[in-house]
């Protein structure tokens, strides 16, 4: 038997045992309640029934004369099928003049009523009638007629032969218990089998997922709770697949972006060693390239570290009043070489007093990354527009390029880590595709609105509002 088969068999046996034990516990509880405590329940209910009836009679008698009380009691006795009597302190039983009642109550019973009501208004007790050799449940209370005369109300009802009744119930319940247990065992076996199959399948699929098969699909087998679990695991599998793809993209992108500057650094270092070591002008030129490529690596590593810190929620903000115009002018100084050497044009439309409350260094990073992204993807005219306006009490910042634009199905992906829209950019793209992800995380940290408006063939407009 395979490991999976053993697990399935083990789960079935455990579930079958749980169902069986649960069924036996229920049957034992019913046995205790219906058989062992049957007599106690029966006597308690009989006493409660007579007390409720006695209280009803007591209330009604306050508006009746003694003769009408006798008629009322006779009717109640007939309706309820129990013996009900009312008598005075001398033992005289109330009865109607037309239909005198036979006194099925003896002096010992009357004396017992006097005794139990000596210091209280009502009492429930049991006694044995010697003449009939049967147990009787009795209830006694004091009642008063309309004239305020006091009488003793006495009610008695024979208790059924509990032993024979209990014997019948035990026999019936034994048969029912055996049948119920047998049916429960059979049903529990098939129910356990029905439950275990989807659980075992989920376990097997989870093992496939753990082994790296992110296309594994979980099936709940039709059970709502297990279906919910399967949906959650399918979602987790999908996210793991995305994470694995991102990891591969990261390794690919980082490897590529690290390889190029490292190759250049090594090549120029060898040139300094072998060729230009004695030529000061050439040596400085080659060392300048090495320094530039080292700065590029530093920038790359810094981006990765910044993103890691923000996604780990260990980055903090130091808010202050920040003039966006000042930041834009500072960032544009870094891109001035592109205007001079490569023909790029940066157009600014900035309204006065566009001040926000934010972390200066992080907003600087946002502006730099958005501008760098626009430079990398702008059109043949090499034009990038920066526009800052005030709207609705907020400051709107926009960076607009004239590139190929972004397809509608890819707009949401541009903010993802390591995502690049394509290779048809006008310049060699620096970084690993995490610049916009850094922008997103910084803006979320500030609670800002952000987005991108783009149309294929008509460029893109990246914006944020604070």
Tab-separated table of C-alpha atoms in Angstrom:
chain	number	residue	atom	x	y	z
A	1	UNK	CA	0.000	0.000	0.000
A	2	UNK	CA	1.347	3.455	-0.916
A	3	UNK	CA	1.997	6.183	1.660
A	4	UNK	CA	-1.057	8.029	0.333
A	5	UNK	CA	-3.211	4.901	0.690
A	6	UNK	CA	-2.028	4.365	4.260
A	7	UNK	CA	-2.876	7.964	5.135
A	8	UNK	CA	-6.342	7.616	3.627
A	9	UNK	CA	-6.976	4.372	5.525
A	10	UNK	CA	-5.725	5.930	8.763
A	11	UNK	CA	-8.009	8.955	8.378
A	12	UNK	CA	-10.999	6.723	7.592
A	13	UNK	CA	-10.428	4.605	10.714
A	14	UNK	CA	-10.042	7.665	12.946
A	15	UNK	CA	-13.168	9.326	11.585
A	16	UNK	CA	-15.104	6.071	11.855
A	17	UNK	CA	-14.050	5.742	15.510
A	18	UNK	CA	-15.047	9.343	16.236
A	19	UNK	CA	-18.489	8.830	14.687
A	20	UNK	CA	-18.968	5.555	16.553
A	21	UNK	CA	-17.930	7.005	19.922
A	22	UNK	CA	-20.158	10.034	19.372
A	23	UNK	CA	-23.134	7.785	18.572
A	24	UNK	CA	-22.570	5.660	21.667
A	25	UNK	CA	-22.324	8.749	23.858
A	26	UNK	CA	-25.646	10.016	22.512
A	27	UNK	CA	-27.283	6.620	23.140
A	28	UNK	CA	-25.871	6.463	26.678
A	29	UNK	CA	-27.194	9.944	27.387
A	30	UNK	CA	-30.636	8.980	26.098
A	31	UNK	CA	-30.528	5.765	28.170
A	32	UNK	CA	-29.787	7.726	31.342
A	33	UNK	CA	-32.486	10.316	30.670
A	34	UNK	CA	-35.214	7.961	29.458
A	35	UNK	CA	-34.682	4.885	31.641
A	36	UNK	CA	-32.649	5.589	34.770
A	37	UNK	CA	-34.201	8.991	35.473
A	38	UNK	CA	-37.621	8.118	34.088
A	39	UNK	CA	-39.254	7.686	37.500
A	40	UNK	CA	-37.851	10.946	38.838
A	41	UNK	CA	-38.989	12.871	35.777
A	42	UNK	CA	-42.450	11.335	35.884
A	43	UNK	CA	-43.031	12.120	39.582
A	44	UNK	CA	-41.706	15.647	39.176
A	45	UNK	CA	-43.943	16.356	36.189
A	46	UNK	CA	-46.993	14.900	37.966
A	47	UNK	CA	-46.387	17.135	40.998
A	48	UNK	CA	-45.920	20.185	38.793
A	49	UNK	CA	-49.144	19.402	36.928
A	50	UNK	CA	-51.167	19.197	40.175
A	51	UNK	CA	-49.627	22.401	41.539
A	52	UNK	CA	-50.584	24.341	38.384
A	53	UNK	CA	-54.124	22.964	38.580
A	54	UNK	CA	-54.342	23.743	42.337
A	55	UNK	CA	-53.255	27.348	41.810
A	56	UNK	CA	-55.908	27.737	39.104
A	57	UNK	CA	-58.595	26.362	41.459
A	58	UNK	CA	-57.398	28.587	44.299
A	59	UNK	CA	-57.768	31.739	42.191
A	60	UNK	CA	-61.202	30.748	40.862
A	61	UNK	CA	-62.602	29.865	44.306
A	62	UNK	CA	-62.146	33.390	45.645
A	63	UNK	CA	-65.193	34.452	43.612
A	64	UNK	CA	-67.407	31.418	44.415
A	65	UNK	CA	-69.655	30.337	47.256
A	66	UNK	CA	-68.934	27.046	49.028
A	67	UNK	CA	-71.661	25.192	47.074
A	68	UNK	CA	-70.387	26.522	43.762
A	69	UNK	CA	-66.891	25.571	44.824
A	70	UNK	CA	-68.092	21.978	45.196
A	71	UNK	CA	-69.571	22.005	41.688
A	72	UNK	CA	-66.417	23.594	40.260
A	73	UNK	CA	-64.143	21.049	41.921
A	74	UNK	CA	-66.267	18.118	40.723
A	75	UNK	CA	-66.021	19.414	37.160
A	76	UNK	CA	-62.259	19.921	37.375
A	77	UNK	CA	-61.844	16.447	38.837
A	78	UNK	CA	-63.767	14.961	35.929
A	79	UNK	CA	-61.874	17.005	33.312
A	80	UNK	CA	-58.397	16.168	34.627
A	81	UNK	CA	-59.050	12.573	35.631
A	82	UNK	CA	-57.711	12.978	39.190
A	83	UNK	CA	-59.345	13.025	42.586
A	84	UNK	CA	-59.938	16.525	43.947
A	85	UNK	CA	-61.611	17.303	47.291
A	86	UNK	CA	-62.224	20.347	49.416
A	87	UNK	CA	-63.059	20.058	53.131
A	88	UNK	CA	-63.184	22.342	56.114
A	89	UNK	CA	-61.181	22.184	59.337
A	90	UNK	CA	-63.738	19.742	60.793
A	91	UNK	CA	-63.235	17.291	57.945
A	92	UNK	CA	-66.540	17.946	56.195
A	93	UNK	CA	-66.143	17.420	52.453
A	94	UNK	CA	-67.811	19.999	50.189
A	95	UNK	CA	-70.354	18.443	47.845
A	96	UNK	CA	-73.435	19.522	45.944
A	97	UNK	CA	-76.877	18.990	47.441
A	98	UNK	CA	-78.193	17.338	44.299
A	99	UNK	CA	-75.295	14.951	43.790
A	100	UNK	CA	-73.483	14.197	47.046
A	101	UNK	CA	-69.970	12.832	46.358
A	102	UNK	CA	-68.818	9.533	47.820
A	103	UNK	CA	-65.978	10.194	50.190
A	104	UNK	CA	-62.997	8.427	48.667
A	105	UNK	CA	-60.849	10.180	51.194
A	106	UNK	CA	-60.290	8.791	54.680
A	107	UNK	CA	-59.522	10.464	57.956
A	108	UNK	CA	-55.811	9.608	57.812
A	109	UNK	CA	-55.520	11.490	54.540
A	110	UNK	CA	-57.336	14.486	56.021
A	111	UNK	CA	-55.070	14.447	59.074
A	112	UNK	CA	-52.055	14.278	56.790
A	113	UNK	CA	-53.341	17.397	54.968
A	114	UNK	CA	-53.829	19.256	58.279
A	115	UNK	CA	-50.321	18.285	59.292
A	116	UNK	CA	-48.492	19.282	56.109
A	117	UNK	CA	-50.354	22.617	55.874
A	118	UNK	CA	-49.846	23.471	59.531
A	119	UNK	CA	-47.047	25.969	58.799
A	120	UNK	CA	-47.354	26.541	55.048
A	121	UNK	CA	-49.863	27.294	52.304
A	122	UNK	CA	-49.221	24.321	50.009
A	123	UNK	CA	-47.368	21.007	49.861
A	124	UNK	CA	-46.538	18.241	47.383
A	125	UNK	CA	-45.916	14.783	48.810
A	126	UNK	CA	-46.344	11.074	48.077
A	127	UNK	CA	-47.907	8.301	50.067
A	128	UNK	CA	-49.077	4.703	49.657
A	129	UNK	CA	-52.744	3.727	49.791
A	130	UNK	CA	-52.863	0.531	51.745
A	131	UNK	CA	-56.264	-0.542	50.409
A	132	UNK	CA	-55.117	-0.539	46.812
A	133	UNK	CA	-51.375	-0.997	47.480
A	134	UNK	CA	-50.354	1.743	45.074
A	135	UNK	CA	-48.254	4.859	45.253
A	136	UNK	CA	-50.115	8.160	45.102
A	137	UNK	CA	-48.901	11.678	44.339
A	138	UNK	CA	-50.700	14.216	46.547
A	139	UNK	CA	-51.046	17.973	46.582
A	140	UNK	CA	-52.615	20.076	49.339
A	141	UNK	CA	-53.226	23.803	49.697
A	142	UNK	CA	-55.539	26.212	51.461
A	143	UNK	CA	-58.321	27.932	49.507
A	144	UNK	CA	-60.886	30.578	50.395
A	145	UNK	CA	-64.420	31.165	49.124
A	146	UNK	CA	-66.011	34.503	48.268
A	147	UNK	CA	-66.964	35.033	51.937
A	148	UNK	CA	-63.418	34.391	53.145
A	149	UNK	CA	-64.134	30.957	54.613
A	150	UNK	CA	-61.063	28.684	54.715
A	151	UNK	CA	-61.035	25.221	53.207
A	152	UNK	CA	-58.426	22.589	52.485
A	153	UNK	CA	-57.945	21.540	48.865
A	154	UNK	CA	-56.685	18.010	48.443
A	155	UNK	CA	-55.657	16.421	45.114
A	156	UNK	CA	-54.338	12.926	44.543
A	157	UNK	CA	-53.350	10.972	41.471
A	158	UNK	CA	-52.106	7.396	41.315
A	159	UNK	CA	-48.569	6.968	40.043
A	160	UNK	CA	-48.386	4.411	37.251
A	161	UNK	CA	-46.576	1.164	37.772
A	162	UNK	CA	-43.185	2.639	37.014
A	163	UNK	CA	-41.278	-0.626	37.183
A	164	UNK	CA	-43.331	-2.310	34.464
A	165	UNK	CA	-43.331	0.875	32.378
A	166	UNK	CA	-39.571	1.203	32.722
A	167	UNK	CA	-39.165	-2.467	31.762
A	168	UNK	CA	-41.129	-1.920	28.560
A	169	UNK	CA	-39.117	1.193	27.770
A	170	UNK	CA	-35.834	-0.615	28.447
A	171	UNK	CA	-36.745	-3.402	26.052
A	172	UNK	CA	-37.806	-1.000	23.332
A	173	UNK	CA	-34.834	1.245	23.876
A	174	UNK	CA	-32.416	-1.688	23.781
A	175	UNK	CA	-33.740	-2.710	20.366
A	176	UNK	CA	-33.652	0.907	19.142
A	177	UNK	CA	-30.088	1.345	20.493
A	178	UNK	CA	-28.778	-1.753	18.725
A	179	UNK	CA	-30.383	-0.744	15.426
A	180	UNK	CA	-29.255	2.881	15.795
A	181	UNK	CA	-25.693	1.823	16.604
A	182	UNK	CA	-25.548	-0.516	13.623
A	183	UNK	CA	-26.948	2.107	11.263
A	184	UNK	CA	-24.630	4.763	12.720
A	185	UNK	CA	-21.563	2.558	12.248
A	186	UNK	CA	-22.445	1.885	8.617
A	187	UNK	CA	-23.276	5.520	7.883
A	188	UNK	CA	-20.151	6.734	9.720
A	189	UNK	CA	-17.971	4.421	7.642
A	190	UNK	CA	-19.319	5.722	4.331
A	191	UNK	CA	-19.396	9.314	5.600
A	192	UNK	CA	-15.768	9.003	6.731
A	193	UNK	CA	-14.875	7.597	3.325
A	194	UNK	CA	-16.718	10.453	1.609
A	195	UNK	CA	-14.937	13.048	3.762
A	196	UNK	CA	-11.463	11.559	3.579
A	197	UNK	CA	-11.204	11.389	-0.205
A	198	UNK	CA	-11.092	15.184	-0.795
A	199	UNK	CA	-8.856	15.668	2.262
A	200	UNK	CA	-6.383	13.068	0.999
A	201	UNK	CA	-6.477	14.615	-2.482
A	202	UNK	CA	-5.800	18.050	-0.996
A	203	UNK	CA	-2.880	16.581	0.972
A	204	UNK	CA	-1.448	14.960	-2.157
A	205	UNK	CA	-1.859	18.194	-4.126
A	206	UNK	CA	-0.224	20.142	-1.279
A	207	UNK	CA	2.760	17.798	-1.505
A	208	UNK	CA	2.961	18.496	-5.246
A	209	UNK	CA	2.837	22.225	-4.503
A	210	UNK	CA	5.601	21.841	-1.911
A	211	UNK	CA	7.661	20.012	-4.545
A	212	UNK	CA	7.425	23.055	-6.832
A	213	UNK	CA	4.434	22.199	-9.038
A	214	UNK	CA	2.648	25.573	-8.849
A	215	UNK	CA	0.091	24.454	-11.449
A	216	UNK	CA	-1.367	21.960	-8.958
A	217	UNK	CA	-5.130	22.392	-8.555
A	218	UNK	CA	-6.995	21.750	-5.287
A	219	UNK	CA	-10.472	20.199	-5.347
A	220	UNK	CA	-12.841	20.376	-2.362
A	221	UNK	CA	-14.946	17.381	-3.384
A	222	UNK	CA	-18.255	19.230	-3.065
A	223	UNK	CA	-18.050	20.067	0.645
A	224	UNK	CA	-18.461	23.771	1.296
A	225	UNK	CA	-15.805	24.080	4.008
A	226	UNK	CA	-13.324	21.942	2.074
A	227	UNK	CA	-14.157	23.895	-1.092
A	228	UNK	CA	-13.296	27.115	0.791
A	229	UNK	CA	-10.017	25.530	1.875
A	230	UNK	CA	-9.341	24.407	-1.686
A	231	UNK	CA	-10.042	27.919	-3.011
A	232	UNK	CA	-7.645	29.382	-0.440
A	233	UNK	CA	-4.948	26.885	-1.372
A	234	UNK	CA	-5.511	27.515	-5.085
A	235	UNK	CA	-5.080	31.233	-4.414
A	236	UNK	CA	-1.914	30.512	-2.409
A	237	UNK	CA	-0.663	28.317	-5.255
A	238	UNK	CA	-1.324	31.107	-7.748
A	239	UNK	CA	0.500	33.627	-5.577
A	240	UNK	CA	3.422	31.248	-5.095
A	241	UNK	CA	3.590	30.802	-8.851
A	242	UNK	CA	3.692	34.575	-9.305
A	243	UNK	CA	6.369	34.854	-6.625
A	244	UNK	CA	8.428	32.164	-8.312
A	245	UNK	CA	8.093	33.946	-11.639
A	246	UNK	CA	9.109	37.219	-10.009
A	247	UNK	CA	12.083	35.492	-8.404
A	248	UNK	CA	13.191	34.171	-11.781
A	249	UNK	CA	12.687	37.579	-13.365
A	250	UNK	CA	14.685	39.154	-10.555
A	251	UNK	CA	17.558	36.719	-11.005
A	252	UNK	CA	17.481	37.252	-14.760
A	253	UNK	CA	17.257	41.053	-14.550
A	254	UNK	CA	19.747	41.440	-11.722
A	255	UNK	CA	22.167	39.054	-13.420
A	256	UNK	CA	21.907	41.037	-16.631
A	257	UNK	CA	22.153	44.440	-14.952
A	258	UNK	CA	25.059	43.361	-12.764
A	259	UNK	CA	26.913	41.597	-15.553
A	260	UNK	CA	27.146	44.617	-17.842
A	261	UNK	CA	28.752	47.098	-15.408
A	262	UNK	CA	30.972	44.384	-13.917
A	263	UNK	CA	32.220	43.438	-17.379
A	264	UNK	CA	32.911	47.100	-18.173
A	265	UNK	CA	34.656	47.637	-14.826
A	266	UNK	CA	36.858	44.590	-15.374
A	267	UNK	CA	37.664	45.571	-18.958
A	268	UNK	CA	38.619	49.162	-18.100
A	269	UNK	CA	40.578	48.028	-15.029
A	270	UNK	CA	42.603	45.718	-17.283
A	271	UNK	CA	43.098	48.605	-19.723
A	272	UNK	CA	44.404	50.782	-16.891
A	273	UNK	CA	46.754	47.982	-15.869
A	274	UNK	CA	47.994	47.040	-19.336
A	275	UNK	CA	47.634	50.123	-21.547
A	276	UNK	CA	46.914	53.449	-19.935
A	277	UNK	CA	48.767	53.158	-16.659
A	278	UNK	CA	51.460	55.648	-17.807
A	279	UNK	CA	49.119	57.847	-19.858
A	280	UNK	CA	47.455	60.209	-17.394
A	281	UNK	CA	44.729	61.402	-19.769
A	282	UNK	CA	43.732	57.892	-20.874
A	283	UNK	CA	44.036	56.561	-17.346
A	284	UNK	CA	41.665	59.225	-15.978
A	285	UNK	CA	39.198	58.544	-18.793
A	286	UNK	CA	39.207	54.830	-18.057
A	287	UNK	CA	38.967	55.383	-14.287
A	288	UNK	CA	36.038	57.749	-14.876
A	289	UNK	CA	34.172	54.928	-16.673
A	290	UNK	CA	34.954	52.573	-13.786
A	291	UNK	CA	33.594	55.121	-11.289
A	292	UNK	CA	30.430	55.677	-13.362
A	293	UNK	CA	29.739	51.965	-13.597
A	294	UNK	CA	30.400	51.575	-9.857
A	295	UNK	CA	27.867	54.347	-9.211
A	296	UNK	CA	25.430	52.461	-11.424
A	297	UNK	CA	25.898	49.324	-9.303
A	298	UNK	CA	25.478	51.358	-6.120
A	299	UNK	CA	22.240	52.821	-7.479
A	300	UNK	CA	21.004	49.340	-8.409
A	301	UNK	CA	21.767	47.838	-4.977
A	302	UNK	CA	20.284	50.890	-3.255
A	303	UNK	CA	17.006	50.461	-5.154
A	304	UNK	CA	16.761	46.804	-4.124
A	305	UNK	CA	17.498	47.617	-0.466
A	306	UNK	CA	14.981	50.498	-0.444
A	307	UNK	CA	12.241	48.284	-1.824
A	308	UNK	CA	13.013	45.522	0.688
A	309	UNK	CA	12.837	47.976	3.600
A	310	UNK	CA	9.508	49.415	2.465
A	311	UNK	CA	7.914	46.018	1.852
A	312	UNK	CA	9.131	44.850	5.275
A	313	UNK	CA	7.409	47.927	6.835
A	314	UNK	CA	10.605	49.047	8.572
A	315	UNK	CA	10.889	52.339	6.694
A	316	UNK	CA	9.734	55.518	8.432
A	317	UNK	CA	8.733	58.980	7.244
A	318	UNK	CA	10.154	62.301	8.360
A	319	UNK	CA	7.460	64.685	7.132
A	320	UNK	CA	8.059	68.365	6.497
A	321	UNK	CA	6.883	71.068	4.116
A	322	UNK	CA	8.287	70.181	0.705
A	323	UNK	CA	8.273	72.448	-2.372
A	324	UNK	CA	7.825	70.179	-5.403
A	325	UNK	CA	9.252	72.842	-7.722
A	326	UNK	CA	12.506	72.790	-5.748
A	327	UNK	CA	12.697	68.974	-5.994
A	328	UNK	CA	12.002	69.000	-9.753
A	329	UNK	CA	14.720	71.586	-10.383
A	330	UNK	CA	17.174	69.563	-8.297
A	331	UNK	CA	16.380	66.326	-10.149
A	332	UNK	CA	16.618	68.017	-13.555
A	333	UNK	CA	20.200	69.013	-12.780
A	334	UNK	CA	21.070	65.311	-12.796
A	335	UNK	CA	19.519	64.982	-16.251
A	336	UNK	CA	21.144	68.112	-17.670
A	337	UNK	CA	23.816	65.999	-19.366
A	338	UNK	CA	21.061	64.332	-21.436
A	339	UNK	CA	19.928	67.728	-22.703
A	340	UNK	CA	23.471	68.682	-23.625
A	341	UNK	CA	24.741	65.416	-25.098
A	342	UNK	CA	21.692	63.475	-26.292
A	343	UNK	CA	19.195	66.150	-27.254
A	344	UNK	CA	16.537	65.488	-24.613
A	345	UNK	CA	14.086	68.289	-23.829
A	346	UNK	CA	12.438	68.698	-20.417
A	347	UNK	CA	9.361	70.943	-20.405
A	348	UNK	CA	8.052	72.157	-17.054
A	349	UNK	CA	4.624	73.607	-16.250
A	350	UNK	CA	4.635	74.355	-12.527
A	351	UNK	CA	2.121	76.498	-10.660
A	352	UNK	CA	3.480	78.567	-7.747
A	353	UNK	CA	3.228	77.475	-4.098
A	354	UNK	CA	2.846	73.763	-4.776
A	355	UNK	CA	3.891	72.672	-1.283
A	356	UNK	CA	3.126	69.281	0.237
A	357	UNK	CA	3.715	67.754	3.682
A	358	UNK	CA	5.973	64.775	3.022
A	359	UNK	CA	9.386	63.136	3.464
A	360	UNK	CA	11.766	65.173	1.294
A	361	UNK	CA	14.234	62.419	0.423
A	362	UNK	CA	11.517	59.906	-0.474
A	363	UNK	CA	9.538	62.337	-2.636
A	364	UNK	CA	12.848	63.207	-4.324
A	365	UNK	CA	13.235	59.488	-5.048
A	366	UNK	CA	9.689	59.338	-6.470
A	367	UNK	CA	10.276	62.298	-8.790
A	368	UNK	CA	13.679	60.941	-9.891
A	369	UNK	CA	12.302	57.453	-10.673
A	370	UNK	CA	9.286	58.807	-12.566
A	371	UNK	CA	11.486	61.143	-14.578
A	372	UNK	CA	14.046	58.394	-15.261
A	373	UNK	CA	11.216	56.090	-16.395
A	374	UNK	CA	9.909	58.775	-18.776
A	375	UNK	CA	13.398	59.349	-20.202
A	376	UNK	CA	13.827	55.624	-20.842
A	377	UNK	CA	10.526	55.248	-22.682
A	378	UNK	CA	9.809	58.597	-24.336
A	379	UNK	CA	9.410	58.923	-28.125
A	380	UNK	CA	11.770	59.922	-30.926
A	381	UNK	CA	11.317	63.618	-30.094
A	382	UNK	CA	13.010	62.887	-26.747
A	383	UNK	CA	10.548	65.157	-24.969
A	384	UNK	CA	9.459	64.777	-21.337
A	385	UNK	CA	6.923	67.100	-19.705
A	386	UNK	CA	6.661	67.748	-15.947
A	387	UNK	CA	3.421	69.384	-14.838
A	388	UNK	CA	2.496	70.424	-11.277
A	389	UNK	CA	-0.952	71.908	-10.569
A	390	UNK	CA	-3.261	72.460	-7.623
A	391	UNK	CA	-6.700	70.859	-7.725
A	392	UNK	CA	-9.304	70.372	-5.028
A	393	UNK	CA	-6.965	71.418	-2.226
A	394	UNK	CA	-4.319	68.931	-3.338
A	395	UNK	CA	-1.182	69.080	-5.447
A	396	UNK	CA	-1.159	67.036	-8.663
A	397	UNK	CA	2.240	65.961	-10.022
A	398	UNK	CA	2.514	64.535	-13.568
A	399	UNK	CA	5.364	63.215	-15.707
A	400	UNK	CA	4.344	62.814	-19.365
A	401	UNK	CA	6.315	61.072	-22.113
A	402	UNK	CA	5.658	60.680	-25.836
A	403	UNK	CA	6.537	57.005	-26.107
A	404	UNK	CA	4.637	53.985	-27.411
A	405	UNK	CA	2.257	53.948	-24.451
A	406	UNK	CA	1.070	50.948	-22.468
A	407	UNK	CA	-1.552	48.397	-23.475
A	408	UNK	CA	-4.680	48.424	-21.254
A	409	UNK	CA	-4.057	44.872	-20.041
A	410	UNK	CA	-0.564	45.824	-18.858
A	411	UNK	CA	-1.225	49.149	-17.113
A	412	UNK	CA	-1.780	47.566	-13.690
A	413	UNK	CA	1.412	45.511	-14.023
A	414	UNK	CA	3.800	48.460	-14.454
A	415	UNK	CA	3.823	48.988	-10.671
A	416	UNK	CA	4.892	45.381	-10.011
A	417	UNK	CA	8.382	44.474	-8.940
A	418	UNK	CA	10.843	43.651	-11.742
A	419	UNK	CA	8.250	44.293	-14.449
A	420	UNK	CA	9.356	45.920	-17.682
A	421	UNK	CA	6.917	46.798	-20.470
A	422	UNK	CA	9.324	45.783	-23.199
A	423	UNK	CA	12.748	46.285	-24.698
A	424	UNK	CA	11.802	48.931	-27.265
A	425	UNK	CA	12.928	51.848	-25.151
A	426	UNK	CA	15.072	54.658	-26.512
A	427	UNK	CA	17.880	54.325	-23.978
A	428	UNK	CA	19.450	51.458	-22.065
A	429	UNK	CA	17.142	51.092	-19.064
A	430	UNK	CA	18.973	51.322	-15.757
A	431	UNK	CA	17.889	49.207	-12.783
A	432	UNK	CA	15.957	45.987	-12.490
A	433	UNK	CA	12.457	47.228	-13.149
A	434	UNK	CA	11.773	48.093	-9.503
A	435	UNK	CA	11.789	51.899	-9.834
A	436	UNK	CA	8.011	52.153	-10.234
A	437	UNK	CA	7.484	49.606	-7.454
A	438	UNK	CA	9.532	51.868	-5.170
A	439	UNK	CA	7.385	54.816	-6.290
A	440	UNK	CA	4.204	52.897	-5.468
A	441	UNK	CA	5.401	51.880	-1.997
A	442	UNK	CA	6.543	55.402	-1.110
A	443	UNK	CA	3.231	56.920	-2.228
A	444	UNK	CA	1.255	54.285	-0.308
A	445	UNK	CA	3.391	55.073	2.748
A	446	UNK	CA	2.371	58.735	2.352
A	447	UNK	CA	-1.307	57.845	1.788
A	448	UNK	CA	-1.218	59.503	-1.633
A	449	UNK	CA	-3.309	58.801	-4.709
A	450	UNK	CA	-1.383	57.632	-7.765
A	451	UNK	CA	-1.862	56.098	-11.192
A	452	UNK	CA	-1.001	56.132	-14.879
A	453	UNK	CA	-2.970	57.268	-17.909
A	454	UNK	CA	-1.758	55.791	-21.160
A	455	UNK	CA	-2.876	55.018	-24.677
A	456	UNK	CA	-0.972	52.840	-27.116
A	457	UNK	CA	0.919	55.075	-29.555
A	458	UNK	CA	0.291	58.253	-27.555
A	459	UNK	CA	2.668	58.075	-24.582
A	460	UNK	CA	2.017	57.781	-20.860
A	461	UNK	CA	1.154	60.129	-17.997
A	462	UNK	CA	2.352	58.954	-14.570
A	463	UNK	CA	0.849	60.996	-11.717
A	464	UNK	CA	0.362	61.268	-7.977
A	465	UNK	CA	-1.785	63.562	-5.856
A	466	UNK	CA	-1.041	64.690	-2.272
